[in-house]
Short mmCIF file of C-alpha atoms and ligand atoms in Angstrom, two decimals:
data_model
loop_
_atom_site.label_atom_id
_atom_site.label_comp_id
_atom_site.label_asym_id
_atom_site.label_seq_id
_atom_site.Cartn_x
_atom_site.Cartn_y
_atom_site.Cartn_z
CA MET A 1 0.00 0.00 0.00
CA GLY A 2 1.34 3.46 -0.99
CA PRO A 3 1.31 6.81 0.80
CA LEU A 4 -1.92 8.31 2.13
CA ASP A 5 -1.39 11.62 0.43
CA ASN A 6 -4.55 12.50 -1.44
CA ARG A 7 -8.28 12.28 -0.99
CA ASN A 8 -8.85 9.45 -3.49
CA VAL A 9 -6.27 7.19 -1.92
CA MET A 10 -7.55 7.94 1.58
CA GLU A 11 -11.16 7.27 0.59
CA THR A 12 -10.26 3.99 -1.12
CA ARG A 13 -8.35 2.89 1.99
CA PHE A 14 -11.21 4.01 4.24
CA VAL A 15 -13.74 1.90 2.30
CA ALA A 16 -11.45 -1.17 2.36
CA LEU A 17 -10.91 -0.78 6.12
CA ALA A 18 -14.63 -0.25 6.73
CA ARG A 19 -15.38 -3.50 4.86
CA PHE A 20 -12.67 -5.39 6.75
CA VAL A 21 -13.78 -4.36 10.23
CA ALA A 22 -17.50 -4.77 9.42
CA GLU A 23 -16.95 -8.28 8.02
CA HIS A 24 -15.17 -9.40 11.18
CA GLN A 25 -17.16 -7.48 13.78
CA ALA A 26 -18.03 -10.65 15.66
CA LEU A 27 -14.33 -10.97 16.50
CA TRP A 28 -13.77 -7.49 17.93
CA GLN A 29 -17.11 -6.22 19.20
CA VAL A 30 -17.47 -8.57 22.17
CA ARG A 31 -15.07 -8.08 25.06
CA PRO A 32 -13.90 -11.46 26.41
CA PHE A 33 -13.40 -9.69 29.73
CA ALA A 34 -17.15 -9.22 30.13
CA GLU A 35 -18.30 -12.69 28.94
CA LEU A 36 -17.88 -16.11 30.54
CA VAL A 37 -18.03 -17.59 27.04
CA VAL A 38 -17.20 -15.51 23.97
CA PRO A 39 -19.68 -16.23 21.12
CA TRP A 40 -17.01 -16.81 18.44
CA GLU A 41 -15.44 -19.62 20.52
CA HIS A 42 -18.16 -21.95 19.20
CA ASP A 43 -17.37 -21.13 15.57
CA LEU A 44 -13.60 -21.13 15.90
CA PRO A 45 -12.82 -23.70 18.62
CA GLU A 46 -9.32 -24.46 17.34
CA ILE A 47 -8.34 -20.79 17.69
CA ALA A 48 -9.85 -20.49 21.17
CA THR A 49 -8.03 -23.65 22.30
CA TRP A 50 -4.72 -22.50 20.85
CA LEU A 51 -5.01 -19.10 22.53
CA LYS A 52 -6.00 -20.50 25.91
CA GLN A 53 -2.90 -22.70 26.13
CA LEU A 54 -0.49 -19.79 25.53
CA PRO A 55 1.79 -18.99 28.47
CA ASP A 56 1.53 -15.47 29.94
CA ASP A 57 4.77 -14.18 28.48
CA ARG A 58 3.66 -15.22 24.98
CA VAL A 59 0.36 -13.41 25.40
CA ASP A 60 2.22 -10.21 26.38
CA GLU A 61 4.63 -10.64 23.49
CA TYR A 62 1.86 -11.17 20.91
CA TRP A 63 -0.23 -8.31 22.32
CA ASP A 64 2.54 -5.80 21.57
CA GLY A 65 4.29 -7.44 18.66
CA GLY A 66 1.67 -9.52 16.82
CA PHE A 67 1.62 -13.26 16.08
CA PRO A 68 4.63 -15.03 14.52
CA GLU A 69 3.91 -16.91 11.27
CA THR A 70 5.17 -20.21 12.61
CA ASP A 71 3.13 -21.55 15.49
CA CYS A 72 0.00 -19.48 14.71
CA PRO A 73 -3.37 -20.78 13.37
CA PRO A 74 -3.55 -19.81 9.65
CA LEU A 75 -6.74 -17.75 10.05
CA LEU A 76 -5.15 -15.52 12.69
CA TRP A 77 -2.07 -15.09 10.56
CA SER A 78 -4.15 -14.17 7.53
CA LEU A 79 -6.24 -11.63 9.49
CA GLN A 80 -3.09 -10.09 10.87
CA GLN A 81 -1.60 -9.80 7.37
CA GLN A 82 -4.75 -8.14 6.02
CA ALA A 83 -4.89 -5.70 8.93
CA GLN A 84 -1.22 -4.80 8.60
CA SER A 85 -1.51 -4.22 4.89
CA LEU A 86 -4.60 -2.02 5.28
CA CYS A 87 -2.91 0.05 7.98
CA THR A 88 0.42 0.64 6.27
CA THR A 89 1.36 4.28 6.78
CA PRO A 90 4.67 5.84 5.75
CA LEU A 91 7.00 7.40 8.27
CA ALA A 92 7.45 11.17 7.78
CA GLU A 93 10.72 11.93 6.06
CA GLY A 94 11.88 14.99 7.98
CA PRO A 95 12.27 18.69 7.28
CA SER A 96 12.48 19.83 3.69
CA MET A 97 13.71 23.25 4.81
CA PRO A 98 16.88 24.13 6.72
CA THR A 99 16.25 24.45 10.45
CA LYS A 100 18.28 25.69 13.38
CA ARG A 101 19.54 23.02 15.73
CA HIS A 102 18.20 23.49 19.22
CA PRO A 103 20.94 24.10 21.79
CA VAL A 104 20.87 21.63 24.68
CA VAL A 105 19.38 24.20 27.08
CA TRP A 106 16.21 24.05 24.96
CA TYR A 107 15.36 20.66 26.20
CA TRP A 108 15.48 21.68 29.83
CA ARG A 109 12.61 20.06 31.73
CA ILE A 110 11.61 17.71 28.85
CA LYS A 111 11.97 14.01 29.62
CA GLY A 112 13.69 11.55 27.24
CA ARG A 113 10.85 9.93 25.29
CA LYS A 114 8.82 13.15 25.16
CA LEU A 115 11.84 14.94 23.78
CA GLU A 116 12.23 12.44 20.95
CA GLN A 117 8.50 12.74 20.23
CA LEU A 118 8.81 16.52 19.96
CA GLN A 119 11.83 16.33 17.70
CA SER A 120 10.07 13.86 15.38
CA PHE A 121 6.84 15.86 15.37
CA THR A 122 8.72 19.10 14.63
CA SER A 123 10.56 17.44 11.72
CA ALA A 124 7.35 16.02 10.29
CA VAL A 125 5.68 19.44 10.49
CA LEU A 126 8.60 21.25 8.88
CA GLU A 127 8.52 18.84 5.95
CA LYS A 128 5.19 20.43 4.94
CA TRP A 129 5.59 23.86 6.48
CA PRO A 130 3.16 26.47 5.01
CA ALA A 131 5.38 29.33 3.89
CA ASN A 132 2.77 32.02 4.60
CA THR A 133 2.66 31.25 8.36
CA GLN A 134 3.16 34.28 10.56
CA ARG A 135 2.34 32.75 13.95
CA ILE A 136 2.21 29.25 15.43
CA VAL A 137 -0.72 28.19 17.58
CA ASP A 138 -0.24 25.26 19.98
CA TRP A 139 -3.71 23.75 20.61
CA CYS A 140 -4.05 22.08 24.06
CA ALA A 141 -0.47 23.16 24.59
CA GLY A 142 0.29 21.75 28.05
CA LYS A 143 3.63 23.43 28.84
CA GLY A 144 3.90 24.51 25.22
CA HIS A 145 6.99 22.40 24.50
CA LEU A 146 5.95 21.76 20.90
CA GLY A 147 4.92 25.32 20.06
CA ARG A 148 8.09 26.64 21.67
CA CYS A 149 10.48 24.27 19.85
CA LEU A 150 8.78 24.94 16.53
CA ALA A 151 8.62 28.72 17.04
CA TRP A 152 12.32 28.79 17.77
CA ALA A 153 13.15 26.62 14.76
CA VAL A 154 11.32 28.87 12.29
CA ASP A 155 11.77 32.23 14.06
CA LEU A 156 8.10 32.98 14.54
CA PRO A 157 5.97 34.01 17.51
CA ALA A 158 3.64 31.46 19.12
CA THR A 159 0.29 31.34 20.91
CA PHE A 160 -0.33 28.57 23.48
CA ILE A 161 -3.93 27.67 24.27
CA GLU A 162 -4.23 25.61 27.45
CA PHE A 163 -6.96 25.54 30.08
CA ASP A 164 -4.78 24.52 33.03
CA PRO A 165 -3.38 27.83 34.36
CA ILE A 166 -0.44 26.12 36.09
CA LEU A 167 0.73 24.44 32.88
CA ALA A 168 0.06 27.59 30.87
CA ASN A 169 2.12 29.64 33.30
CA MET A 170 5.00 27.15 33.17
CA GLY A 171 4.79 27.31 29.37
CA ALA A 172 5.02 31.10 29.43
CA GLN A 173 8.04 31.00 31.78
CA LEU A 174 9.87 28.46 29.65
CA ALA A 175 9.22 30.46 26.48
CA LYS A 176 10.45 33.64 28.12
CA ARG A 177 13.55 31.93 29.39
CA MET A 178 14.32 30.67 25.89
CA GLY A 179 13.62 34.04 24.24
CA VAL A 180 10.54 32.94 22.30
CA ASP A 181 7.87 35.57 21.67
CA CYS A 182 4.79 33.88 23.06
CA GLU A 183 1.22 34.70 24.02
CA THR A 184 -0.52 32.40 26.49
CA VAL A 185 -4.28 32.00 26.29
CA VAL A 186 -5.70 30.29 29.37
CA ALA A 187 -8.96 29.02 27.95
CA ASP A 188 -11.05 26.04 26.98
CA VAL A 189 -10.19 25.50 23.32
CA LEU A 190 -13.89 24.83 22.69
CA ASP A 191 -14.73 28.38 23.75
CA LEU A 192 -15.62 30.26 20.56
CA GLN A 193 -13.45 33.16 21.76
CA THR A 194 -10.45 31.08 20.64
CA ASP A 195 -11.61 31.72 17.06
CA ARG A 196 -9.49 34.86 17.14
CA CYS A 197 -6.44 32.55 17.24
CA LEU A 198 -7.54 30.74 14.08
CA THR A 199 -6.73 33.18 11.28
CA PRO A 200 -5.43 32.39 7.77
CA ASN A 201 -1.82 33.38 8.47
CA ARG A 202 -1.46 30.95 11.38
CA THR A 203 -0.45 27.31 11.54
CA VAL A 204 -1.94 25.24 14.33
CA VAL A 205 -0.17 22.25 15.89
CA ALA A 206 -1.85 19.81 18.25
CA LEU A 207 0.16 16.98 19.77
CA HIS A 208 -2.18 14.50 21.41
CA ALA A 209 -5.17 16.79 21.66
CA CYS A 210 -7.98 14.44 22.71
CA GLY A 211 -10.91 13.35 20.51
CA HIS A 212 -13.46 16.14 20.22
CA LEU A 213 -10.93 18.90 21.10
CA GLY A 214 -9.01 18.09 17.93
CA ASP A 215 -12.22 17.69 15.94
CA ASP A 216 -13.10 21.23 16.92
CA LEU A 217 -9.74 22.46 15.65
CA LEU A 218 -10.30 20.65 12.36
CA LEU A 219 -13.77 22.07 11.82
CA ARG A 220 -13.21 25.64 13.02
CA GLY A 221 -9.63 25.91 11.80
CA GLY A 222 -10.69 24.54 8.42
CA ARG A 223 -13.63 26.91 8.21
CA ASN A 224 -11.33 29.85 9.04
CA LYS A 225 -8.80 28.60 6.46
CA VAL A 226 -5.79 28.62 8.78
CA ALA A 227 -2.54 28.12 6.86
CA GLY A 228 -1.83 24.66 8.28
CA ILE A 229 -3.25 22.09 10.70
CA PHE A 230 -0.95 19.40 12.10
CA TRP A 231 -2.77 17.11 14.52
CA ALA A 232 -1.68 13.86 16.16
CA PRO A 233 -4.99 12.70 17.66
CA CYS A 234 -5.46 10.53 20.72
CA CYS A 235 -8.20 9.41 23.19
CA TYR A 236 -10.72 8.82 20.40
CA HIS A 237 -13.33 7.75 22.96
CA ARG A 238 -13.52 11.34 24.29
CA THR A 239 -16.41 12.28 22.07
CA GLY A 240 -17.62 15.43 23.82
CA SER A 241 -21.15 16.34 24.73
CA SER A 242 -22.78 14.09 22.10
CA GLY A 243 -21.40 11.11 24.03
CA LYS A 244 -20.98 9.01 20.90
CA HIS A 245 -18.71 8.65 17.95
CA ARG A 246 -19.66 10.32 14.71
CA TYR A 247 -18.01 10.41 11.34
CA LEU A 248 -17.27 13.87 9.98
CA SER A 249 -16.48 13.14 6.31
CA SER A 250 -19.06 12.26 3.62
CA ILE A 251 -17.47 8.87 3.00
CA GLY A 252 -17.40 8.23 6.75
CA VAL A 253 -21.09 9.04 7.09
CA SER A 254 -22.02 6.81 4.14
CA HIS A 255 -19.60 3.87 4.64
CA GLY A 256 -18.29 4.00 8.21
CA PRO A 257 -19.26 1.12 10.52
CA TYR A 258 -20.71 2.01 13.92
CA LEU A 259 -17.93 2.52 16.47
CA SER A 260 -18.96 2.12 20.09
CA LYS A 261 -16.99 3.67 22.97
CA SER A 262 -15.61 0.21 23.65
CA ALA A 263 -14.33 -0.02 20.04
CA LEU A 264 -12.73 3.41 20.38
CA ARG A 265 -11.07 2.38 23.62
CA LEU A 266 -9.82 -0.78 21.93
CA ALA A 267 -8.14 1.42 19.32
CA ILE A 268 -5.87 2.87 22.03
CA ALA A 269 -5.43 -0.22 24.19
CA ASP A 270 -1.69 -0.45 23.65
CA GLU A 271 0.82 -1.06 26.38
CA VAL A 272 3.96 -0.70 24.28
CA VAL A 273 5.32 2.20 26.25
CA ALA A 274 3.63 1.58 29.61
CA PRO A 275 6.17 1.10 32.39
CA ASP A 276 6.24 -2.30 34.13
CA ARG A 277 4.85 -0.77 37.33
CA GLN A 278 1.82 0.50 35.43
CA ARG A 279 1.32 -2.85 33.72
CA ARG A 280 1.48 -4.69 37.04
CA PHE A 281 -1.05 -2.31 38.57
CA ARG A 282 -3.37 -2.78 35.59
CA ARG A 283 -3.13 -6.59 35.87
CA ARG A 284 -4.04 -6.43 39.56
CA GLU A 285 -6.98 -4.15 38.85
CA GLN A 286 -8.27 -6.45 36.11
CA GLN A 287 -7.85 -9.49 38.35
CA TRP A 288 -9.82 -7.85 41.14
CA ARG A 289 -12.57 -6.86 38.70
CA LEU A 290 -12.86 -10.39 37.35
CA GLY A 291 -12.83 -11.91 40.83
CA TRP A 292 -15.53 -9.47 41.91
CA ASP A 293 -17.60 -10.46 38.86
CA LEU A 294 -17.34 -14.17 39.77
CA LEU A 295 -18.39 -13.41 43.35
CA ARG A 296 -21.41 -11.34 42.23
CA ARG A 297 -22.55 -14.08 39.90
CA ASP A 298 -22.40 -16.65 42.75
CA VAL A 299 -23.78 -14.55 45.60
CA VAL A 300 -26.40 -12.26 44.04
CA GLY A 301 -27.04 -14.32 40.89
CA ALA A 302 -25.77 -11.68 38.44
CA THR A 303 -25.80 -13.02 34.88
CA THR A 304 -23.85 -10.27 33.15
CA TYR A 305 -20.64 -8.42 33.91
CA GLU A 306 -21.31 -5.03 35.40
CA SER A 307 -18.35 -2.73 35.65
CA PRO A 308 -17.86 -1.23 39.12
CA GLY A 309 -16.74 1.95 37.29
CA MET A 310 -13.46 3.75 37.72
CA LEU A 311 -11.48 2.32 40.62
CA ALA A 312 -9.38 4.59 42.80
CA PRO A 313 -5.79 3.32 43.16
CA GLU A 314 -6.28 3.00 46.97
CA LEU A 315 -9.11 0.54 46.32
CA VAL A 316 -6.99 -1.61 44.02
CA GLN A 317 -4.16 -1.65 46.59
CA LEU A 318 -6.47 -3.38 49.11
CA SER A 319 -6.40 -7.16 49.53
CA PHE A 320 -8.97 -8.99 47.40
CA PRO A 321 -11.39 -9.69 50.34
CA GLU A 322 -11.17 -6.04 51.47
CA PHE A 323 -11.73 -4.84 47.93
CA CYS A 324 -14.87 -7.00 47.51
CA ASP A 325 -16.11 -5.99 50.93
CA ARG A 326 -15.98 -2.31 49.98
CA LEU A 327 -17.81 -2.88 46.71
CA ALA A 328 -20.45 -5.12 48.28
CA HIS A 329 -21.04 -2.48 50.95
CA ARG A 330 -21.44 0.13 48.22
CA GLU A 331 -24.00 -2.09 46.44
CA GLY A 332 -25.80 -2.85 49.68
CA TRP A 333 -25.35 -6.63 50.05
CA GLU A 334 -23.33 -8.90 52.31
CA ILE A 335 -20.65 -11.41 51.46
CA PRO A 336 -21.26 -14.83 53.12
CA ALA A 337 -19.10 -15.39 56.20
CA HIS A 338 -17.43 -18.56 54.88
CA CYS A 339 -16.44 -17.23 51.49
CA ASP A 340 -13.55 -19.23 49.96
CA TRP A 341 -11.32 -16.25 49.05
CA VAL A 342 -8.40 -18.40 47.97
CA ALA A 343 -10.59 -20.18 45.40
CA TYR A 344 -11.99 -16.89 44.07
CA GLU A 345 -8.54 -15.41 43.70
CA ARG A 346 -7.33 -18.51 41.88
CA ARG A 347 -10.33 -18.43 39.52
CA ALA A 348 -9.75 -14.72 38.89
CA VAL A 349 -6.13 -15.40 37.91
CA ASP A 350 -7.29 -18.13 35.51
CA ARG A 351 -10.01 -15.90 34.05
CA LEU A 352 -7.55 -13.07 33.51
CA ARG A 353 -5.12 -15.37 31.71
CA GLU A 354 -7.92 -16.74 29.53
CA THR A 355 -9.62 -13.41 28.71
CA THR A 356 -6.31 -11.73 27.92
CA ALA A 357 -5.40 -14.58 25.57
CA LEU A 358 -8.80 -14.49 23.83
CA SER A 359 -8.53 -10.70 23.55
CA LEU A 360 -5.56 -11.17 21.25
CA VAL A 361 -8.11 -11.75 18.48
CA ARG A 362 -9.71 -8.37 19.26
CA SER A 363 -6.32 -6.73 19.38
CA LEU A 364 -5.78 -7.64 15.72
CA PHE A 365 -8.31 -4.93 14.88
CA ARG A 366 -6.88 -2.15 17.08
CA ARG A 367 -4.94 -0.32 14.40
CA SER A 368 -7.68 -0.80 11.78
CA LEU A 369 -10.22 0.91 14.05
CA GLU A 370 -7.76 3.69 14.76
CA MET A 371 -7.01 4.18 11.05
CA LEU A 372 -10.71 4.33 10.21
CA HIS A 373 -11.21 7.12 12.70
CA VAL A 374 -8.07 9.07 11.74
CA LEU A 375 -8.67 8.73 7.99
CA ASP A 376 -12.21 10.05 8.46
CA ARG A 377 -10.77 13.18 10.10
CA ALA A 378 -8.07 13.56 7.42
CA ILE A 379 -10.64 13.22 4.62
CA THR A 380 -12.80 15.84 6.36
CA LEU A 381 -9.94 18.33 6.20
CA SER A 382 -9.40 17.47 2.57
CA GLU A 383 -13.11 18.11 1.90
CA MET A 384 -12.53 21.59 3.33
CA GLY A 385 -10.02 22.33 0.57
CA TYR A 386 -6.77 21.35 2.31
CA SER A 387 -3.96 19.36 0.81
CA VAL A 388 -3.75 16.51 3.32
CA ASP A 389 -1.70 13.45 4.10
CA VAL A 390 -1.46 10.99 6.99
CA VAL A 391 1.96 9.83 8.17
CA ARG A 392 3.57 8.26 11.21
CA PHE A 393 5.63 10.97 12.83
CA CYS A 394 7.75 8.74 15.06
CA ASP A 395 8.68 5.23 16.04
CA ARG A 396 5.95 3.41 17.98
CA ARG A 397 8.27 2.89 20.92
CA LEU A 398 8.06 6.66 21.55
CA THR A 399 4.28 6.71 21.50
CA PRO A 400 1.68 4.31 20.09
CA ARG A 401 -0.37 7.39 19.07
CA ASP A 402 2.02 8.02 16.23
CA LEU A 403 -0.38 9.05 13.43
CA LEU A 404 -0.19 12.63 12.22
CA ILE A 405 -2.71 14.43 10.01
CA ARG A 406 -0.96 17.16 8.02
CA GLY A 407 -3.18 19.68 6.27
CA VAL A 408 -1.95 22.71 4.33
CA PHE A 409 -4.29 25.27 2.80
CA PRO A 410 -3.21 25.84 -0.83
C1 SAM B 1 -2.30 15.00 26.39
S1 SAM B 1 -1.94 16.62 26.88
C2 SAM B 1 -0.96 17.18 25.55
C3 SAM B 1 -0.14 18.39 25.91
C4 SAM B 1 0.86 18.83 24.85
N1 SAM B 1 0.28 19.06 23.58
C5 SAM B 1 1.97 17.80 24.76
O1 SAM B 1 1.99 17.00 23.84
O2 SAM B 1 2.80 17.77 25.65
C6 SAM B 1 -3.47 17.42 26.64
C7 SAM B 1 -3.47 18.85 27.17
O3 SAM B 1 -4.73 19.43 26.83
C8 SAM B 1 -5.18 20.23 27.90
N2 SAM B 1 -6.63 20.35 27.75
C9 SAM B 1 -7.55 19.38 27.96
N3 SAM B 1 -8.78 19.83 27.70
C10 SAM B 1 -8.62 21.13 27.27
C11 SAM B 1 -9.55 22.12 26.84
N4 SAM B 1 -10.84 21.86 26.76
N5 SAM B 1 -9.04 23.33 26.48
C12 SAM B 1 -7.72 23.59 26.56
N6 SAM B 1 -6.81 22.67 26.96
C13 SAM B 1 -7.25 21.46 27.30
C14 SAM B 1 -4.74 19.46 29.14
O4 SAM B 1 -4.66 20.29 30.27
C15 SAM B 1 -3.38 18.95 28.68
O5 SAM B 1 -2.36 19.88 28.98
#
C-alpha cells in the first residue's frame, strides 16, 4: 500500500478498512473480559483452544508485537496480514527546509521519550511547512513544548492555548527563558473566543489533543482557512457532549461502521510504552474486577458483567477480600461469612489469563479501528479544501499514538 497523500487514496483505503472491520465485527465487538463464554469460541474452537494454552509471556509478546507466522493458526495469521496491509502508513521523512539546531538548554525540563516525540513531530511538520505562516498556535499546549520548539526553529511568535493555568504559566516561563515571543491563552479550546487565534496566516499544531478537542480544531480551523493544521490525535473515545462517535467526512457518514466507545477504547489499548509498574497495577486491577464479577454471579445471581466503574488506586491496593467488601457495601449486600477467598482469587487469575489470551483476536483490529477514525478526520480536512496526508511521525516505541494528520491550505 502506498502513501496516504490524497483524498482518493484515503477514501479507497477508508472503504477497504470499513469493509474489513465490518466483516469481522463478531471478532472485535465482544469483550472477552465481560463474557464467561465468547460467542465466536463456538465457531472457531481451534483458535480459542490455541489461545487459551499460551503462556503469559507469549500473550504479552503477541499483544505488543503480533503473532509469529510459525506456530499461529492460519486464520489468525491471515487476518493479521490483512490488517497490517490495510494500515500501512509511511513514516514522515523529515524537514524539507533548513532548520536551526536546538541548543541543549532548549530541552530543559523535557523528559527523554517526550523529547524524541517533539523532535520527530517538529521534523514532520517542517517537511510540509506552510510558507505564509506568521504565527504558530499550539492547541491544548500543556507546557507549550511543541509550540516553543517549533517557534524557535522557524523564528516565529507562538500562541499557546491551554486551560490549566499552572501548565500555561510554566509554558510562558519556559518560552520567556528561551527568548521565544509567546502569548498564552488560558482558555477552553472549545470556547468560541479562541476563534481569534484561528486566522489564515497561522499554523496550528496539536500533539495529542484528545478526541473532540481536535475535531473542533479541524472544523473551526478549516472553516477559518488557517494556513496549516498538524494534529496527532489521541483518546478517540472522548467524544464530547454528544457522548458518541460520529463520522465527519461524507465517505465516513455513508460507509463508516458504527464505532462504540468500547471499540474506540480498543483502538488505544496499547501497552507498548507503559512502564512495568503500570502494567502490574493494571493486571491487579483487572484481576480484582474479574474476581468481583465471579463473586457477584455466585452470591447475588448476576448473569452479566457489570463494571464497578473507575477504581481509585487506593481501592486496588487493598487485599482482594477487602476490595470486595468495599464494593459489596457500596452495592448494599453482604458477602457470606465462609467465602472461599483463595478459590476466588485462583479463579480470577485463571479468568484473567484466559480473557487476555482471547482478547488477542480483538487486538488484531486495534490499528484498523484507529485508522478508520483518523482517515475520516483527514478526509474531512481534505473536503474543506486542504492538501492533506497521513503519516507516522515517530517510532511506535516513543508513543503508540504516532499518526499525524498534516493539512496545508493551498
Ligand atoms: C495529552 S496533553 C498534551 C499536551 C501537549 N500538547 C503535549 O503533547 O505535551 C493534553 C493537554 O490538553 C489540555 N486540555 C484538555 N482539555 C482542554 C480544553 N478543553 N481546552 C484547553 N486545553 C485542554 C490538558 O490540560 C493537557 O495539557
